[in-house]
PDB file of C-alpha atoms in Angstrom:
ATOM      1  CA  MET A   1     120.664 109.669 117.445  1.00  0.00           C
ATOM      2  CA  ARG A   2     121.095 113.349 116.964  1.00  0.00           C
ATOM      3  CA  GLU A   3     117.312 113.857 116.243  1.00  0.00           C
ATOM      4  CA  VAL A   4     116.443 112.049 119.436  1.00  0.00           C
ATOM      5  CA  LEU A   5     118.468 114.108 121.594  1.00  0.00           C
ATOM      6  CA  TRP A   6     117.135 117.324 120.169  1.00  0.00           C
ATOM      7  CA  ALA A   7     113.609 115.833 120.576  1.00  0.00           C
ATOM      8  CA  LEU A   8     114.356 115.273 124.304  1.00  0.00           C
ATOM      9  CA  ALA A   9     115.645 118.896 124.696  1.00  0.00           C
ATOM     10  CA  GLY A  10     112.436 120.105 122.839  1.00  0.00           C
ATOM     11  CA  TRP A  11     110.381 117.990 125.129  1.00  0.00           C
ATOM     12  CA  MET A  12     111.946 119.901 128.039  1.00  0.00           C
ATOM     13  CA  PHE A  13     111.570 123.231 126.474  1.00  0.00           C
ATOM     14  CA  GLY A  14     108.010 122.347 125.680  1.00  0.00           C
ATOM     15  CA  ILE A  15     107.285 121.768 129.306  1.00  0.00           C
ATOM     16  CA  GLY A  16     108.676 125.110 130.320  1.00  0.00           C
ATOM     17  CA  ALA A  17     106.708 126.803 127.474  1.00  0.00           C
ATOM     18  CA  SER A  18     103.346 125.324 128.519  1.00  0.00           C
ATOM     19  CA  ARG A  19     104.043 126.278 132.203  1.00  0.00           C
ATOM     20  CA  ARG A  20     104.948 129.838 131.291  1.00  0.00           C
ATOM     21  CA  ALA A  21     101.890 129.857 129.029  1.00  0.00           C
ATOM     22  CA  ARG A  22      99.602 128.677 131.816  1.00  0.00           C
ATOM     23  CA  SER A  23     100.871 131.511 134.098  1.00  0.00           C
ATOM     24  CA  VAL A  24     100.202 134.358 131.433  1.00  0.00           C
ATOM     25  CA  ILE A  25      96.900 132.898 130.791  1.00  0.00           C
ATOM     26  CA  VAL A  26      95.838 132.934 134.424  1.00  0.00           C
ATOM     27  CA  THR A  27      97.171 136.484 134.926  1.00  0.00           C
ATOM     28  CA  ALA A  28      95.624 137.712 131.822  1.00  0.00           C
ATOM     29  CA  GLN A  29      92.050 136.242 132.578  1.00  0.00           C
ATOM     30  CA  SER A  30      92.191 137.412 136.310  1.00  0.00           C
ATOM     31  CA  SER A  31      93.149 140.861 135.154  1.00  0.00           C
ATOM     32  CA  GLY A  32      90.410 141.168 132.572  1.00  0.00           C
ATOM     33  CA  GLU A  33      92.831 141.665 129.637  1.00  0.00           C
ATOM     34  CA  ALA A  34      91.932 138.441 127.892  1.00  0.00           C
ATOM     35  CA  TRP A  35      89.516 138.713 124.975  1.00  0.00           C
ATOM     36  CA  PHE A  36      88.504 135.216 125.585  1.00  0.00           C
ATOM     37  CA  HIS A  37      88.425 132.920 128.701  1.00  0.00           C
ATOM     38  CA  GLY A  38      89.141 129.417 127.433  1.00  0.00           C
ATOM     39  CA  LEU A  39      89.771 126.593 129.853  1.00  0.00           C
ATOM     40  CA  THR A  40      92.302 124.541 127.994  1.00  0.00           C
ATOM     41  CA  HIS A  41      95.069 125.433 130.384  1.00  0.00           C
ATOM     42  CA  ARG A  42      93.088 123.817 133.187  1.00  0.00           C
ATOM     43  CA  SER A  43      93.389 120.445 131.527  1.00  0.00           C
ATOM     44  CA  PRO A  44      95.867 117.796 132.885  1.00  0.00           C
ATOM     45  CA  ALA A  45      96.939 117.213 129.337  1.00  0.00           C
ATOM     46  CA  PHE A  46      97.922 120.990 128.713  1.00  0.00           C
ATOM     47  CA  VAL A  47     101.551 120.583 129.963  1.00  0.00           C
ATOM     48  CA  PRO A  48     102.094 117.166 128.236  1.00  0.00           C
ATOM     49  CA  ALA A  49     100.699 118.663 125.035  1.00  0.00           C
ATOM     50  CA  GLY A  50     103.249 121.423 125.094  1.00  0.00           C
ATOM     51  CA  ALA A  51     105.957 118.806 125.714  1.00  0.00           C
ATOM     52  CA  LEU A  52     104.820 116.772 122.615  1.00  0.00           C
ATOM     53  CA  LEU A  53     104.800 119.794 120.437  1.00  0.00           C
ATOM     54  CA  GLY A  54     108.359 120.716 121.837  1.00  0.00           C
ATOM     55  CA  ALA A  55     109.715 117.195 121.070  1.00  0.00           C
ATOM     56  CA  ALA A  56     108.218 117.195 117.576  1.00  0.00           C
ATOM     57  CA  ALA A  57     109.845 120.550 116.991  1.00  0.00           C
ATOM     58  CA  GLY A  58     113.128 119.463 118.269  1.00  0.00           C
ATOM     59  CA  TRP A  59     113.039 116.316 115.947  1.00  0.00           C
ATOM     60  CA  ALA A  60     112.034 118.419 112.937  1.00  0.00           C
ATOM     61  CA  MET A  61     114.452 121.176 113.498  1.00  0.00           C
ATOM     62  CA  ALA A  62     117.433 118.582 113.954  1.00  0.00           C
ATOM     63  CA  ARG A  63     116.353 117.149 110.405  1.00  0.00           C
ATOM     64  CA  THR A  64     116.234 120.474 108.799  1.00  0.00           C
ATOM     65  CA  PHE A  65     119.351 122.040 110.145  1.00  0.00           C
ATOM     66  CA  THR A  66     122.832 120.706 110.417  1.00  0.00           C
ATOM     67  CA  GLY A  67     124.652 123.274 112.512  1.00  0.00           C
ATOM     68  CA  GLU A  68     123.937 122.861 116.252  1.00  0.00           C
ATOM     69  CA  ILE A  69     123.669 126.747 116.979  1.00  0.00           C
ATOM     70  CA  ALA A  70     121.072 127.040 114.031  1.00  0.00           C
ATOM     71  CA  THR A  71     119.333 124.050 115.241  1.00  0.00           C
ATOM     72  CA  PHE A  72     119.260 125.452 118.885  1.00  0.00           C
ATOM     73  CA  THR A  73     118.081 128.650 117.615  1.00  0.00           C
ATOM     74  CA  PHE A  74     115.084 127.342 115.749  1.00  0.00           C
ATOM     75  CA  VAL A  75     114.182 124.952 118.705  1.00  0.00           C
ATOM     76  CA  LEU A  76     113.964 128.216 120.785  1.00  0.00           C
ATOM     77  CA  LEU A  77     111.877 129.766 118.094  1.00  0.00           C
ATOM     78  CA  CYS A  78     109.478 126.768 118.138  1.00  0.00           C
ATOM     79  CA  THR A  79     109.461 126.888 121.904  1.00  0.00           C
ATOM     80  CA  ALA A  80     108.433 130.703 121.795  1.00  0.00           C
ATOM     81  CA  LEU A  81     105.782 129.897 119.116  1.00  0.00           C
ATOM     82  CA  THR A  82     104.357 127.072 121.238  1.00  0.00           C
ATOM     83  CA  GLU A  83     103.996 129.451 124.285  1.00  0.00           C
ATOM     84  CA  GLN A  84     102.169 131.955 122.196  1.00  0.00           C
ATOM     85  CA  LEU A  85     100.018 129.380 120.545  1.00  0.00           C
ATOM     86  CA  LEU A  86      98.821 128.032 123.886  1.00  0.00           C
ATOM     87  CA  VAL A  87      98.196 131.641 125.251  1.00  0.00           C
ATOM     88  CA  ASP A  88      96.375 132.610 122.197  1.00  0.00           C
ATOM     89  CA  LEU A  89      93.927 129.655 122.332  1.00  0.00           C
ATOM     90  CA  ASP A  90      92.804 130.421 125.833  1.00  0.00           C
ATOM     91  CA  THR A  91      92.999 134.378 125.771  1.00  0.00           C
ATOM     92  CA  HIS A  92      93.011 135.399 122.131  1.00  0.00           C
ATOM     93  CA  LEU A  93      96.105 137.456 122.986  1.00  0.00           C
ATOM     94  CA  LEU A  94      99.644 137.356 121.791  1.00  0.00           C
ATOM     95  CA  PRO A  95     101.829 139.085 124.411  1.00  0.00           C
ATOM     96  CA  ARG A  96     104.205 141.376 122.722  1.00  0.00           C
ATOM     97  CA  SER A  97     106.958 141.267 125.277  1.00  0.00           C
ATOM     98  CA  ARG A  98     107.434 137.636 124.703  1.00  0.00           C
ATOM     99  CA  SER A  99     107.813 137.960 120.799  1.00  0.00           C
ATOM    100  CA  ARG A 100     110.210 140.963 121.388  1.00  0.00           C
ATOM    101  CA  GLY A 101     112.406 139.033 123.759  1.00  0.00           C
ATOM    102  CA  ALA A 102     112.416 136.042 121.595  1.00  0.00           C
ATOM    103  CA  THR A 103     113.249 138.141 118.503  1.00  0.00           C
ATOM    104  CA  VAL A 104     116.250 139.685 120.431  1.00  0.00           C
ATOM    105  CA  LEU A 105     117.492 136.194 121.306  1.00  0.00           C
ATOM    106  CA  GLY A 106     117.123 134.699 117.913  1.00  0.00           C
ATOM    107  CA  ALA A 107     118.880 137.734 116.206  1.00  0.00           C
ATOM    108  CA  PHE A 108     121.688 137.398 118.477  1.00  0.00           C
ATOM    109  CA  LEU A 109     122.081 133.565 117.938  1.00  0.00           C
ATOM    110  CA  LEU A 110     121.726 133.712 114.259  1.00  0.00           C
ATOM    111  CA  GLY A 111     124.175 136.409 114.253  1.00  0.00           C
ATOM    112  CA  VAL A 112     126.560 134.186 115.912  1.00  0.00           C
ATOM    113  CA  THR A 113     125.610 131.330 113.437  1.00  0.00           C
ATOM    114  CA  SER A 114     126.278 133.785 110.415  1.00  0.00           C
ATOM    115  CA  LEU A 115     129.845 134.588 111.905  1.00  0.00           C
ATOM    116  CA  VAL A 116     130.551 130.906 112.258  1.00  0.00           C
ATOM    117  CA  GLN A 117     129.567 130.401 108.714  1.00  0.00           C
ATOM    118  CA  TRP A 118     131.422 133.200 107.436  1.00  0.00           C
ATOM    119  CA  ASP A 119     128.290 134.558 105.880  1.00  0.00           C
ATOM    120  CA  ILE A 120     127.213 137.641 107.710  1.00  0.00           C
ATOM    121  CA  SER A 121     124.907 138.799 104.927  1.00  0.00           C
ATOM    122  CA  ARG A 122     122.396 136.148 106.017  1.00  0.00           C
ATOM    123  CA  TRP A 123     121.934 138.130 109.337  1.00  0.00           C
ATOM    124  CA  TRP A 124     121.035 141.261 107.257  1.00  0.00           C
ATOM    125  CA  TRP A 125     118.604 139.100 105.262  1.00  0.00           C
ATOM    126  CA  GLY A 126     116.984 138.330 108.668  1.00  0.00           C
ATOM    127  CA  VAL A 127     116.695 141.963 109.504  1.00  0.00           C
ATOM    128  CA  LEU A 128     115.090 142.513 106.032  1.00  0.00           C
ATOM    129  CA  GLY A 129     112.753 139.437 106.787  1.00  0.00           C
ATOM    130  CA  SER A 130     111.645 141.104 109.977  1.00  0.00           C
ATOM    131  CA  PHE A 131     110.691 144.210 108.241  1.00  0.00           C
ATOM    132  CA  VAL A 132     108.763 142.413 105.423  1.00  0.00           C
ATOM    133  CA  GLY A 133     106.956 140.402 107.892  1.00  0.00           C
ATOM    134  CA  TRP A 134     106.159 143.556 109.897  1.00  0.00           C
ATOM    135  CA  PHE A 135     104.991 145.361 106.683  1.00  0.00           C
ATOM    136  CA  LEU A 136     102.840 142.519 105.457  1.00  0.00           C
ATOM    137  CA  PHE A 137     100.912 142.037 108.720  1.00  0.00           C
ATOM    138  CA  ARG A 138     100.724 145.750 109.486  1.00  0.00           C
ATOM    139  CA  THR A 139      99.049 146.271 106.226  1.00  0.00           C
ATOM    140  CA  VAL A 140      96.512 143.513 106.807  1.00  0.00           C
ATOM    141  CA  GLN A 141      95.895 144.943 110.312  1.00  0.00           C
ATOM    142  CA  ALA A 142      95.264 148.289 108.903  1.00  0.00           C
ATOM    143  CA  LEU A 143      92.846 146.925 106.183  1.00  0.00           C
ATOM    144  CA  SER A 144      91.044 144.581 108.748  1.00  0.00           C
ATOM    145  CA  ARG A 145      90.451 147.581 110.963  1.00  0.00           C
ATOM    146  CA  GLY A 146      91.788 145.975 114.109  1.00  0.00           C
ATOM    147  CA  ASP A 147      90.551 142.435 113.567  1.00  0.00           C
ATOM    148  CA  LEU A 148      94.314 141.635 113.450  1.00  0.00           C
ATOM    149  CA  GLY A 149      95.951 142.651 116.697  1.00  0.00           C
ATOM    150  CA  GLY A 150      99.328 144.230 117.477  1.00  0.00           C
ATOM    151  CA  GLY A 151     100.495 140.978 118.988  1.00  0.00           C
ATOM    152  CA  ASP A 152     100.091 139.357 115.635  1.00  0.00           C
ATOM    153  CA  VAL A 153     102.293 141.974 113.900  1.00  0.00           C
ATOM    154  CA  THR A 154     104.899 141.634 116.630  1.00  0.00           C
ATOM    155  CA  LEU A 155     104.890 137.848 116.253  1.00  0.00           C
ATOM    156  CA  ALA A 156     105.295 138.310 112.487  1.00  0.00           C
ATOM    157  CA  VAL A 157     108.402 140.110 113.033  1.00  0.00           C
ATOM    158  CA  LEU A 158     109.908 137.455 115.229  1.00  0.00           C
ATOM    159  CA  ILE A 159     108.899 134.732 112.507  1.00  0.00           C
ATOM    160  CA  GLY A 160     110.030 137.081 109.543  1.00  0.00           C
ATOM    161  CA  PHE A 161     113.449 137.442 110.902  1.00  0.00           C
ATOM    162  CA  HIS A 162     114.127 133.577 111.435  1.00  0.00           C
ATOM    163  CA  LEU A 163     112.518 132.907 108.041  1.00  0.00           C
ATOM    164  CA  GLY A 164     114.415 135.934 106.302  1.00  0.00           C
ATOM    165  CA  TRP A 165     117.780 134.383 107.616  1.00  0.00           C
ATOM    166  CA  ILE A 166     116.903 131.032 105.760  1.00  0.00           C
ATOM    167  CA  ALA A 167     115.901 132.785 102.604  1.00  0.00           C
ATOM    168  CA  ILE A 168     113.881 136.100 102.216  1.00  0.00           C
ATOM    169  CA  GLY A 169     111.240 134.210  99.986  1.00  0.00           C
ATOM    170  CA  ASN A 170     110.147 132.233 102.933  1.00  0.00           C
ATOM    171  CA  VAL A 171     108.448 135.159 104.574  1.00  0.00           C
ATOM    172  CA  PHE A 172     106.278 135.534 101.709  1.00  0.00           C
ATOM    173  CA  LEU A 173     105.675 131.770 101.704  1.00  0.00           C
ATOM    174  CA  PHE A 174     104.961 132.113 105.389  1.00  0.00           C
ATOM    175  CA  ALA A 175     102.389 134.771 104.842  1.00  0.00           C
ATOM    176  CA  PHE A 176     100.718 132.954 102.066  1.00  0.00           C
ATOM    177  CA  VAL A 177     100.291 129.709 104.153  1.00  0.00           C
ATOM    178  CA  THR A 178      99.031 131.469 107.097  1.00  0.00           C
ATOM    179  CA  PHE A 179      96.442 133.519 105.230  1.00  0.00           C
ATOM    180  CA  VAL A 180      95.228 130.452 103.531  1.00  0.00           C
ATOM    181  CA  LEU A 181      94.973 128.496 106.683  1.00  0.00           C
ATOM    182  CA  GLY A 182      93.331 131.435 108.407  1.00  0.00           C
ATOM    183  CA  GLY A 183      91.005 132.069 105.563  1.00  0.00           C
ATOM    184  CA  LEU A 184      89.793 128.408 105.628  1.00  0.00           C
ATOM    185  CA  ALA A 185      89.281 128.635 109.425  1.00  0.00           C
ATOM    186  CA  GLY A 186      87.324 131.715 108.876  1.00  0.00           C
ATOM    187  CA  LEU A 187      85.191 130.078 106.356  1.00  0.00           C
ATOM    188  CA  VAL A 188      84.552 127.123 108.553  1.00  0.00           C
ATOM    189  CA  SER A 189      83.481 129.526 111.295  1.00  0.00           C
ATOM    190  CA  LEU A 190      81.193 131.387 108.809  1.00  0.00           C
ATOM    191  CA  ILE A 191      79.533 128.169 107.740  1.00  0.00           C
ATOM    192  CA  ARG A 192      78.993 126.887 111.405  1.00  0.00           C
ATOM    193  CA  ARG A 193      77.940 130.242 112.945  1.00  0.00           C
ATOM    194  CA  ARG A 194      76.727 131.959 109.853  1.00  0.00           C
ATOM    195  CA  SER A 195      78.633 135.078 111.395  1.00  0.00           C
ATOM    196  CA  LEU A 196      82.330 136.082 111.855  1.00  0.00           C
ATOM    197  CA  ARG A 197      81.451 138.481 114.675  1.00  0.00           C
ATOM    198  CA  GLY A 198      83.906 138.204 117.698  1.00  0.00           C
ATOM    199  CA  HIS A 199      87.569 137.933 118.043  1.00  0.00           C
ATOM    200  CA  ILE A 200      89.307 134.905 116.374  1.00  0.00           C
ATOM    201  CA  ALA A 201      92.616 133.780 117.467  1.00  0.00           C
ATOM    202  CA  PHE A 202      95.078 134.131 114.463  1.00  0.00           C
ATOM    203  CA  GLY A 203      98.220 133.095 116.440  1.00  0.00           C
ATOM    204  CA  PRO A 204      97.652 129.332 115.790  1.00  0.00           C
ATOM    205  CA  TRP A 205      97.606 129.930 112.034  1.00  0.00           C
ATOM    206  CA  MET A 206     100.905 131.994 112.176  1.00  0.00           C
ATOM    207  CA  VAL A 207     102.545 129.341 114.235  1.00  0.00           C
ATOM    208  CA  ALA A 208     101.318 126.596 111.753  1.00  0.00           C
ATOM    209  CA  GLY A 209     102.352 128.855 108.757  1.00  0.00           C
ATOM    210  CA  ALA A 210     105.924 129.379 110.128  1.00  0.00           C
ATOM    211  CA  VAL A 211     106.493 125.697 111.026  1.00  0.00           C
ATOM    212  CA  ILE A 212     105.024 124.436 107.645  1.00  0.00           C
ATOM    213  CA  THR A 213     107.311 127.013 105.724  1.00  0.00           C
ATOM    214  CA  ILE A 214     110.559 125.937 107.625  1.00  0.00           C
ATOM    215  CA  ILE A 215     110.065 122.104 107.245  1.00  0.00           C
ATOM    216  CA  TRP A 216     108.456 121.989 103.821  1.00  0.00           C
ATOM    217  CA  GLU A 217     109.924 124.977 102.179  1.00  0.00           C
ATOM    218  CA  GLN A 218     110.985 123.225  98.968  1.00  0.00           C
ATOM    219  CA  SER A 219     107.623 121.293  98.585  1.00  0.00           C
ATOM    220  CA  LEU A 220     105.835 124.658  98.929  1.00  0.00           C
ATOM    221  CA  ARG A 221     107.883 126.388  96.239  1.00  0.00           C
ATOM    222  CA  SER A 222     107.327 123.476  93.955  1.00  0.00           C
ATOM    223  CA  PHE A 223     103.633 123.463  94.664  1.00  0.00           C
ATOM    224  CA  ILE A 224     103.292 127.094  94.184  1.00  0.00           C
ATOM    225  CA  SER A 225     105.595 127.210  90.898  1.00  0.00           C
ATOM    226  CA  GLY A 226     103.487 124.285  89.517  1.00  0.00           C
TER     227      GLY A 226
END
């Protein structure tokens, strides 16, 4: 029953996320800020798709976490990730202000959770996780000569804080999964187009990497360790 209630909450959050994403997309495309002018946001299925993603996230987070504050915090994280994913698909942009706001809110809620659990050290691990996420993706941004944008780095800070709060090693797992998925996508693009020219949306692979790490953390550790 608990999972159903959180799935319903996630459904509502997903509707809000998709509507906000549509507004951001329209603004970015009309102002000329967008790198890409996708049409997904015009589809009648755009909002229902966001709602379904939110419902799935709510269900999954309720099965992953036992505390209600922690569950709520990670449902909100998934909501922010859903919004960024939808925006990135149609614009190839990841608005930094959205990631920063979600990071501040998540830090506050995880701070409350840490106090309730009498384990404030977890919050500091979250701070370290945000730095590790920033460092890893900022390094890749420098090596890629700008192919990875600043929005990706800011999103890595958001994800790093939440994953670091769970366990600092999860930030490295997230980076590993993300770059494997992104690399496979780039390989497919290379085979199909015989060229990697043009801006490729990396946000969806970051979102996938974060969610996969949260849900299948133990399976990933077992797979990597052999």
